[in-house]
mmCIF file of C-alpha atoms and ligand atoms in Angstrom:
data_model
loop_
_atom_site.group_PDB
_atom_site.id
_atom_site.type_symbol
_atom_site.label_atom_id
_atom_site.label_comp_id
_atom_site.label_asym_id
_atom_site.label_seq_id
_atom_site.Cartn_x
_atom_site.Cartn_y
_atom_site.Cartn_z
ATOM 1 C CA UNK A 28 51.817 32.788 56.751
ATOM 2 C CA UNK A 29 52.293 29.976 54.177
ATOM 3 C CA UNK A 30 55.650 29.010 52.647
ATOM 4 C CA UNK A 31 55.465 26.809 50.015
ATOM 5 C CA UNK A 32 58.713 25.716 49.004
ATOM 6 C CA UNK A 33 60.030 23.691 46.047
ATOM 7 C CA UNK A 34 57.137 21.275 45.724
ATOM 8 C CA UNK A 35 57.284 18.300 43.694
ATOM 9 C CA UNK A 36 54.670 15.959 42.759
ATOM 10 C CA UNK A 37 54.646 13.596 40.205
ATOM 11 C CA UNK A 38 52.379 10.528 38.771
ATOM 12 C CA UNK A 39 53.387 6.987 37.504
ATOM 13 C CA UNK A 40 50.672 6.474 34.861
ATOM 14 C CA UNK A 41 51.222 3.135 32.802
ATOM 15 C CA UNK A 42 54.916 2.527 34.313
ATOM 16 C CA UNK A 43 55.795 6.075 33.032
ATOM 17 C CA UNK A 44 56.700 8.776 35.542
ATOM 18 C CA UNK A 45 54.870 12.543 34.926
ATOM 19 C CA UNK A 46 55.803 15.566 36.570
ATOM 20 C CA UNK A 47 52.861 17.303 37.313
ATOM 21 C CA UNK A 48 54.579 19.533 39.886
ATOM 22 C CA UNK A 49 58.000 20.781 39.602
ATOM 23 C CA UNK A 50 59.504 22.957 41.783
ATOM 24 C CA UNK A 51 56.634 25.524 42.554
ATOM 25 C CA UNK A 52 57.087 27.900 45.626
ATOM 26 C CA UNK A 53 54.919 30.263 46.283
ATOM 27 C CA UNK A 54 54.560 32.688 49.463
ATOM 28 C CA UNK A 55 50.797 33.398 50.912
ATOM 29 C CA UNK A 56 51.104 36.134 53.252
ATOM 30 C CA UNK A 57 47.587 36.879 55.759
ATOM 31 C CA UNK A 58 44.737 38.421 53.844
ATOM 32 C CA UNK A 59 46.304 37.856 50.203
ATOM 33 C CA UNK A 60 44.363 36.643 47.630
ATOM 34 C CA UNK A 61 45.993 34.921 44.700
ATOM 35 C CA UNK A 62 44.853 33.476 41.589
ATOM 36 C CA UNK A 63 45.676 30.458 39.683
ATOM 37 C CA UNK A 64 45.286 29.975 36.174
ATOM 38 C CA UNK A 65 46.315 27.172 33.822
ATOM 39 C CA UNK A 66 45.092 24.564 31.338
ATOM 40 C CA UNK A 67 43.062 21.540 32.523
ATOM 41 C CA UNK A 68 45.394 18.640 33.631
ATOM 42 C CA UNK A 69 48.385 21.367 34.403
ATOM 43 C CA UNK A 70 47.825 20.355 38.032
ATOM 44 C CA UNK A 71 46.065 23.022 39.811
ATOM 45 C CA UNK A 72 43.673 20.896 41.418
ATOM 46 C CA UNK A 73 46.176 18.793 42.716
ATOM 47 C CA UNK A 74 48.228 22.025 43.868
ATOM 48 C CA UNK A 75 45.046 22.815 46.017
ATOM 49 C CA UNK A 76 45.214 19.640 47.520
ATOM 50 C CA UNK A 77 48.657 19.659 48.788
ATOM 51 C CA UNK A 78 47.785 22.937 50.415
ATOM 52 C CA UNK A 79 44.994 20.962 52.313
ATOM 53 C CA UNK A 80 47.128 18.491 53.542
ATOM 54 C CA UNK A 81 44.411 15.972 51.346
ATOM 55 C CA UNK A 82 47.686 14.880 49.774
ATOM 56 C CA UNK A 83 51.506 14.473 49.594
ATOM 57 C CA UNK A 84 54.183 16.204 47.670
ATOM 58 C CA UNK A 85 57.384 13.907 46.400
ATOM 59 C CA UNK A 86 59.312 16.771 47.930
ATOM 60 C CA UNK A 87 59.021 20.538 49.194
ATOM 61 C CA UNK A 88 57.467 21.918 51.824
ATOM 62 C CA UNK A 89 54.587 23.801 53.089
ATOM 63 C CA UNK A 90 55.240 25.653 55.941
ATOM 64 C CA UNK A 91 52.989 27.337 58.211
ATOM 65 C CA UNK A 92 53.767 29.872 60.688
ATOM 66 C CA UNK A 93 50.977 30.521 62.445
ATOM 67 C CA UNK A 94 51.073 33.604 65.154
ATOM 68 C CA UNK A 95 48.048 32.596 67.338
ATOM 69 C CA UNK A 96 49.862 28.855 68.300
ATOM 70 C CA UNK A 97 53.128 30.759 68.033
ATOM 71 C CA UNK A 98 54.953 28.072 66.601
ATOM 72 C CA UNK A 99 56.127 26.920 62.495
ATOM 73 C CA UNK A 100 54.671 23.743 60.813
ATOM 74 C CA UNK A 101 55.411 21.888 57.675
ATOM 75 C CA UNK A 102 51.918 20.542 56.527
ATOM 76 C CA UNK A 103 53.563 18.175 54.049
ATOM 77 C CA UNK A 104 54.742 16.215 57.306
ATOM 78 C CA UNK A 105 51.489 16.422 58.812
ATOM 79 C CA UNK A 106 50.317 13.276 60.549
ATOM 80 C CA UNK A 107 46.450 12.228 59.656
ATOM 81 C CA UNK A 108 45.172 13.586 62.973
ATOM 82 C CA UNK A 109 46.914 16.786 62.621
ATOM 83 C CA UNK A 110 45.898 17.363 59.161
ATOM 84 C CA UNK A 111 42.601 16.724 60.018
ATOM 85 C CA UNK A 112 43.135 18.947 62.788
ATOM 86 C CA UNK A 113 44.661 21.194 60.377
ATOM 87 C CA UNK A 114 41.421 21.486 57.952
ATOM 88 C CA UNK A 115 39.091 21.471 60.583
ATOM 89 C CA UNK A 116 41.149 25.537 61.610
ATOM 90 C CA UNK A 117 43.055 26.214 59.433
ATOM 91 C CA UNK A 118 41.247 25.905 56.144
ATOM 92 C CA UNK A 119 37.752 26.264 54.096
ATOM 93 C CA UNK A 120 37.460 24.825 50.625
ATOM 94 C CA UNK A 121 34.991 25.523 47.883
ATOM 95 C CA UNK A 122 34.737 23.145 44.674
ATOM 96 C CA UNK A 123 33.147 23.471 41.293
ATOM 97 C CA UNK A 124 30.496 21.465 41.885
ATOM 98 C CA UNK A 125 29.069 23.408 45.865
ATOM 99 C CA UNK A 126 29.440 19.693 47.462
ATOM 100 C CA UNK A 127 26.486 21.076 49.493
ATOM 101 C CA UNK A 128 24.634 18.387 51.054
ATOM 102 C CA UNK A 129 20.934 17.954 50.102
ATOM 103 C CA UNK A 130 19.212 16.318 52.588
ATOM 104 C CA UNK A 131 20.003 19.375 55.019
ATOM 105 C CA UNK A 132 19.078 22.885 55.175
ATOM 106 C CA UNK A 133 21.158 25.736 53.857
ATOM 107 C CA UNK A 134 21.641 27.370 57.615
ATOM 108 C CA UNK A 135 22.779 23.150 58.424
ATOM 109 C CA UNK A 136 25.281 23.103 55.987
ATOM 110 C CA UNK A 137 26.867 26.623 56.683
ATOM 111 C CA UNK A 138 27.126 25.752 60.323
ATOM 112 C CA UNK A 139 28.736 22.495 59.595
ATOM 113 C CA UNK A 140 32.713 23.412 59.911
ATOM 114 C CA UNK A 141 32.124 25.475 62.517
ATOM 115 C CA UNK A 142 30.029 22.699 64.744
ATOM 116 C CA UNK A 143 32.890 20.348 63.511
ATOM 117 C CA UNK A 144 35.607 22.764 64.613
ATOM 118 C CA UNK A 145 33.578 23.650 67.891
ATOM 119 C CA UNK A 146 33.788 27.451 66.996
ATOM 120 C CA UNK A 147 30.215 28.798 66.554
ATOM 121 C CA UNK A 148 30.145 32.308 66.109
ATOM 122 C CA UNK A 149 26.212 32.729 65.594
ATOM 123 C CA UNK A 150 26.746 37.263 65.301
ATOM 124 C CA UNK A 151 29.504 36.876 62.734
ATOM 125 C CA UNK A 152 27.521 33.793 60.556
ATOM 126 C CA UNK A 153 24.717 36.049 60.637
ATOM 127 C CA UNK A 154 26.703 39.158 58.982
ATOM 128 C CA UNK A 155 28.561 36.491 56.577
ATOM 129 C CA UNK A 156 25.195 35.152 55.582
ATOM 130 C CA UNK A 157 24.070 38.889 54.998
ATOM 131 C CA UNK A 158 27.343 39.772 52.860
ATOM 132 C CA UNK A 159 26.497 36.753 50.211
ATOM 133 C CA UNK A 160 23.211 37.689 50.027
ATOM 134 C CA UNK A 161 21.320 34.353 51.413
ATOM 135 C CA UNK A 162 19.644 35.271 54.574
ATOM 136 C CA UNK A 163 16.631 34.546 53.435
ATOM 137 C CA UNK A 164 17.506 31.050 52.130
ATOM 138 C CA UNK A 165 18.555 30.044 55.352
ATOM 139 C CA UNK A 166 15.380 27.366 55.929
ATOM 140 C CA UNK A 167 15.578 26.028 52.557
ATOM 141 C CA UNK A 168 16.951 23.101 51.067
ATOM 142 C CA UNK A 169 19.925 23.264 48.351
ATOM 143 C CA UNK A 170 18.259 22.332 45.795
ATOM 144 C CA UNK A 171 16.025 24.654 46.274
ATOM 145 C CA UNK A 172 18.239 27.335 45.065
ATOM 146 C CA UNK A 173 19.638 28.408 41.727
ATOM 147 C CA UNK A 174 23.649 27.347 41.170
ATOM 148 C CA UNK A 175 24.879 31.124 42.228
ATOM 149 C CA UNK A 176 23.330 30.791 45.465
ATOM 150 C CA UNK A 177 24.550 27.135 46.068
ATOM 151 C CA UNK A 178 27.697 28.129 45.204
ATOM 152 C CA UNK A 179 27.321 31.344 47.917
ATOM 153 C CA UNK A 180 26.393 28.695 50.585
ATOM 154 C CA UNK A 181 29.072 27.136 49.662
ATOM 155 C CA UNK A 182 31.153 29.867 50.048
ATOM 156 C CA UNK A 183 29.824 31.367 53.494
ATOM 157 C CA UNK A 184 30.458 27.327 54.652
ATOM 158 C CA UNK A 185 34.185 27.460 53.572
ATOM 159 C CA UNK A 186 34.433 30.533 55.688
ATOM 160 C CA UNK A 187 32.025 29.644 58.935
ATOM 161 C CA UNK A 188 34.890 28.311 61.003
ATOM 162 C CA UNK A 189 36.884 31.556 60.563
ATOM 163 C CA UNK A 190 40.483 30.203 58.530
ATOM 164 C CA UNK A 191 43.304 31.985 57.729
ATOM 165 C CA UNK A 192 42.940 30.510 54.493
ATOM 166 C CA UNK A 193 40.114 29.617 51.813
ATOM 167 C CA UNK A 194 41.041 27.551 48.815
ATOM 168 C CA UNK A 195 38.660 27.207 46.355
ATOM 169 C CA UNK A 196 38.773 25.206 42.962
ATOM 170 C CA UNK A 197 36.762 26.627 40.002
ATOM 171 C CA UNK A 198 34.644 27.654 42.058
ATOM 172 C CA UNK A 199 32.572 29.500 39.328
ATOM 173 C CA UNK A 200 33.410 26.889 36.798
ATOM 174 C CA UNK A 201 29.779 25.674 36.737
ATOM 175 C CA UNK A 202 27.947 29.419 36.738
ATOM 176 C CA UNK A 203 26.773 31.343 33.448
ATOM 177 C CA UNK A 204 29.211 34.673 33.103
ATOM 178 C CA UNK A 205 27.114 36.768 34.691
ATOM 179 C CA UNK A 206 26.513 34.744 38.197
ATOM 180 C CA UNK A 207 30.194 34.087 37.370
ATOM 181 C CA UNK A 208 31.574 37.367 37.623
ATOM 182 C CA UNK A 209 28.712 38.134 40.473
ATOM 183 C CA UNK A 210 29.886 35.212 43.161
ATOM 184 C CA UNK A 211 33.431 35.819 42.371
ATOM 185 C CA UNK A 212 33.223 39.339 43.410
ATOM 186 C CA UNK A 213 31.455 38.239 46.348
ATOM 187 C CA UNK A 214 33.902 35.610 47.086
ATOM 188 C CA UNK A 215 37.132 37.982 46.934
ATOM 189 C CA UNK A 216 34.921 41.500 48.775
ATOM 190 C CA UNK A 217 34.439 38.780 51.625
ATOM 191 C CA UNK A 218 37.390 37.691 51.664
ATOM 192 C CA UNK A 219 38.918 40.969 52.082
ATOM 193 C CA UNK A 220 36.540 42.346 54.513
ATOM 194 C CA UNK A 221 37.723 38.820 56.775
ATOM 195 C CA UNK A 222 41.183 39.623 55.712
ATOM 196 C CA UNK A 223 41.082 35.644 54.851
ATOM 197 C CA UNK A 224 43.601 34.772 52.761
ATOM 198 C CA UNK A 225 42.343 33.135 49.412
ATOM 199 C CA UNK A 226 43.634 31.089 46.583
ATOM 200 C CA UNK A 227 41.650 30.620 43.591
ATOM 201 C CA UNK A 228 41.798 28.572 40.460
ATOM 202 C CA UNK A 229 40.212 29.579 37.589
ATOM 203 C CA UNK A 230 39.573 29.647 33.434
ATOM 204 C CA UNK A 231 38.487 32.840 33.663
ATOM 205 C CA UNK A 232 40.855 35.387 32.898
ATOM 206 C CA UNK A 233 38.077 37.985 34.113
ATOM 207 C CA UNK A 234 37.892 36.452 37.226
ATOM 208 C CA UNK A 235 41.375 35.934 37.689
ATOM 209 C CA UNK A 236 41.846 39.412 37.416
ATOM 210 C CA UNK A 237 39.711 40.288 40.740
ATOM 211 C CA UNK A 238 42.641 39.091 42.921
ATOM 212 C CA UNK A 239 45.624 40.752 43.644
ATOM 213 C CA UNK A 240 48.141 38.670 42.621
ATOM 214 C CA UNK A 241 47.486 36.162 39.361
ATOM 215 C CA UNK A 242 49.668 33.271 38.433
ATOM 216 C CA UNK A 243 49.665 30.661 36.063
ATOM 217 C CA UNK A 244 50.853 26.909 35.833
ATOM 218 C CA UNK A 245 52.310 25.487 33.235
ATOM 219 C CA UNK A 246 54.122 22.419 32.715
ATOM 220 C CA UNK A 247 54.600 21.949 36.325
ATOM 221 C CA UNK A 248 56.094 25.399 37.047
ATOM 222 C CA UNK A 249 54.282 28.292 38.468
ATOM 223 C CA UNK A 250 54.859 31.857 37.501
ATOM 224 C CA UNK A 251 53.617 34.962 38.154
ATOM 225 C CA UNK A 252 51.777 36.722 35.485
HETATM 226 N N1 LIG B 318 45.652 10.399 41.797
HETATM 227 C C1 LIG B 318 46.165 10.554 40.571
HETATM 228 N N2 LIG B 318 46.815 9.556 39.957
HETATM 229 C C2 LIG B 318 47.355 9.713 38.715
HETATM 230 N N3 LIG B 318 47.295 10.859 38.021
HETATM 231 C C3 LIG B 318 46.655 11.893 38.585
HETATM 232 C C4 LIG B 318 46.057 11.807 39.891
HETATM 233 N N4 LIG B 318 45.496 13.016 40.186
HETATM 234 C C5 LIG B 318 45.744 13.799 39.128
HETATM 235 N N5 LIG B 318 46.437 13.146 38.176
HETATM 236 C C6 LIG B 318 46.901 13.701 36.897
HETATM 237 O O1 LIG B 318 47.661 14.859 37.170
HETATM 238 C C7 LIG B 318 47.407 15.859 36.198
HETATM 239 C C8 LIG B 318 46.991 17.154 36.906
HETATM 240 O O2 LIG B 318 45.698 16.980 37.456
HETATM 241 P P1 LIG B 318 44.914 18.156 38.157
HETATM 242 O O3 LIG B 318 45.740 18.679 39.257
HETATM 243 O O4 LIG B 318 43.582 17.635 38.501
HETATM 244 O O5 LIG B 318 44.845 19.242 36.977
HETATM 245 P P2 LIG B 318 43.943 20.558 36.839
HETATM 246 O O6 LIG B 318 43.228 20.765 38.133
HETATM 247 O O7 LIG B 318 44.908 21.658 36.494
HETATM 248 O O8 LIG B 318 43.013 20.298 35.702
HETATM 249 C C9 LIG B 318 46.370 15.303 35.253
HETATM 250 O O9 LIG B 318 47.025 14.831 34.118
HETATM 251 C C10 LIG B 318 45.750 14.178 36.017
HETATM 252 O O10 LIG B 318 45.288 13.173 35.176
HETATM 253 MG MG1 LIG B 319 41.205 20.825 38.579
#
């Protein structure tokens, strides 16, 4: 489904050139779900973005085949409509901090992608709502909630619009273990049940271990553990 291939990325900081990237190819078939551990500044973050066309690699490629538009894209080459057209389908994205936004209700902000994208599927936003736990949040404000639930709005948003693919950043970074270990379950069962494909970063070793596949970057390279 995605081919990453040979990506490179690097940074000029103060006139000199760092690698952050090097080489790192990677294969996420439909429904996988795929870890990504590594220490802070290795470049995972900026891995994440590459795969949401929110950036662009030096060289390598990213390419998507994608069966229902039955044709093979390279997101790297992705103009700015049709990565925006890109995230809009193709993608949901959870961060560390839930990036909810307070001035709307919980049931606003999970419906957000989806009014964006045009695809509302009220029966299905219902059951994800139910999986995570939050149905009876729905009226209430963000802030209104403790971090684990943010985060599991959060996570039913990244998934309202139905993408192959959910990338999400630390996304228990800012939890206490036990919430921790409790919304990353959630976040992997769902993903499963969706057959979603997911790629998480992550400290936690734990946590890394609820996917199937775990890998780790380090200085630029990515292996598989
Ligand atoms: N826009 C940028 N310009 C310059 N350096 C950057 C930029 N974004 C990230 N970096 C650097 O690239 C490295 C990797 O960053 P990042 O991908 O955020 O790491 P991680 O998510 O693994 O902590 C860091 O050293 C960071 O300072
Ligand atoms: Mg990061």
């Amino acid at each position: 489904m995605f081919h990453i291939k040979k990506l490179t990325k690097s940074y000029t900081d103060a006139g000199e050139k760092r690698t952050i990237l090097n080489n790192v190819s990677l294969i996420i078939a439909a429904g996988d779900s795929i870890s990504i551990q590594g220490a802070s500044g290795s470049g995972k973050s900026t891995l994440l973005h590459l795969l949401a066309a929110l950036d662009k690699p030096d060289a390598g490629s990213i390419e998507l085949s994608n069966a229902k538009l039955n044709s093979d894209s390279d997101i790297t080459q992705f103009s700015e409509k049709q990565a925006d057209n890109y995230r809009r389908f193709q993608v949901g994205l959870i961060f560390q901090k839930f990036n909810l936004i307070d001035c709307i209700s919980v049931m606003e902000n999970v419906m957000l992608p989806a009014k964006i994208s045009g695809k509302i599927h009220a029966e299905y936003i219902q059951e994800l709502l139910h999986s995570l736990g939050i149905e009876q949040h729905v009226n209430k404000l963000p802030n209104q909630l403790s971090g684990g639930e943010q985060q599991r709005v959060a996570i039913a948003r990244g998934l309202a619009h139905k993408p192959p693919l959910l990338l999400a950043d630390e996304p228990t970074g800012n939890l206490d273990s036990k919430n921790s270990d409790l919304v990353s379950q959630l976040l992997v069962d769902t993903c499963k049940q969706l057959n979603t494909a997911l790629v998480m970063v992550t400290h936690s070793e734990k946590v890394a271990l609820l996917t199937q596949q775990q890998w780790y970057l380090d200085d630029g390279r990515l292996t598989q553990i």
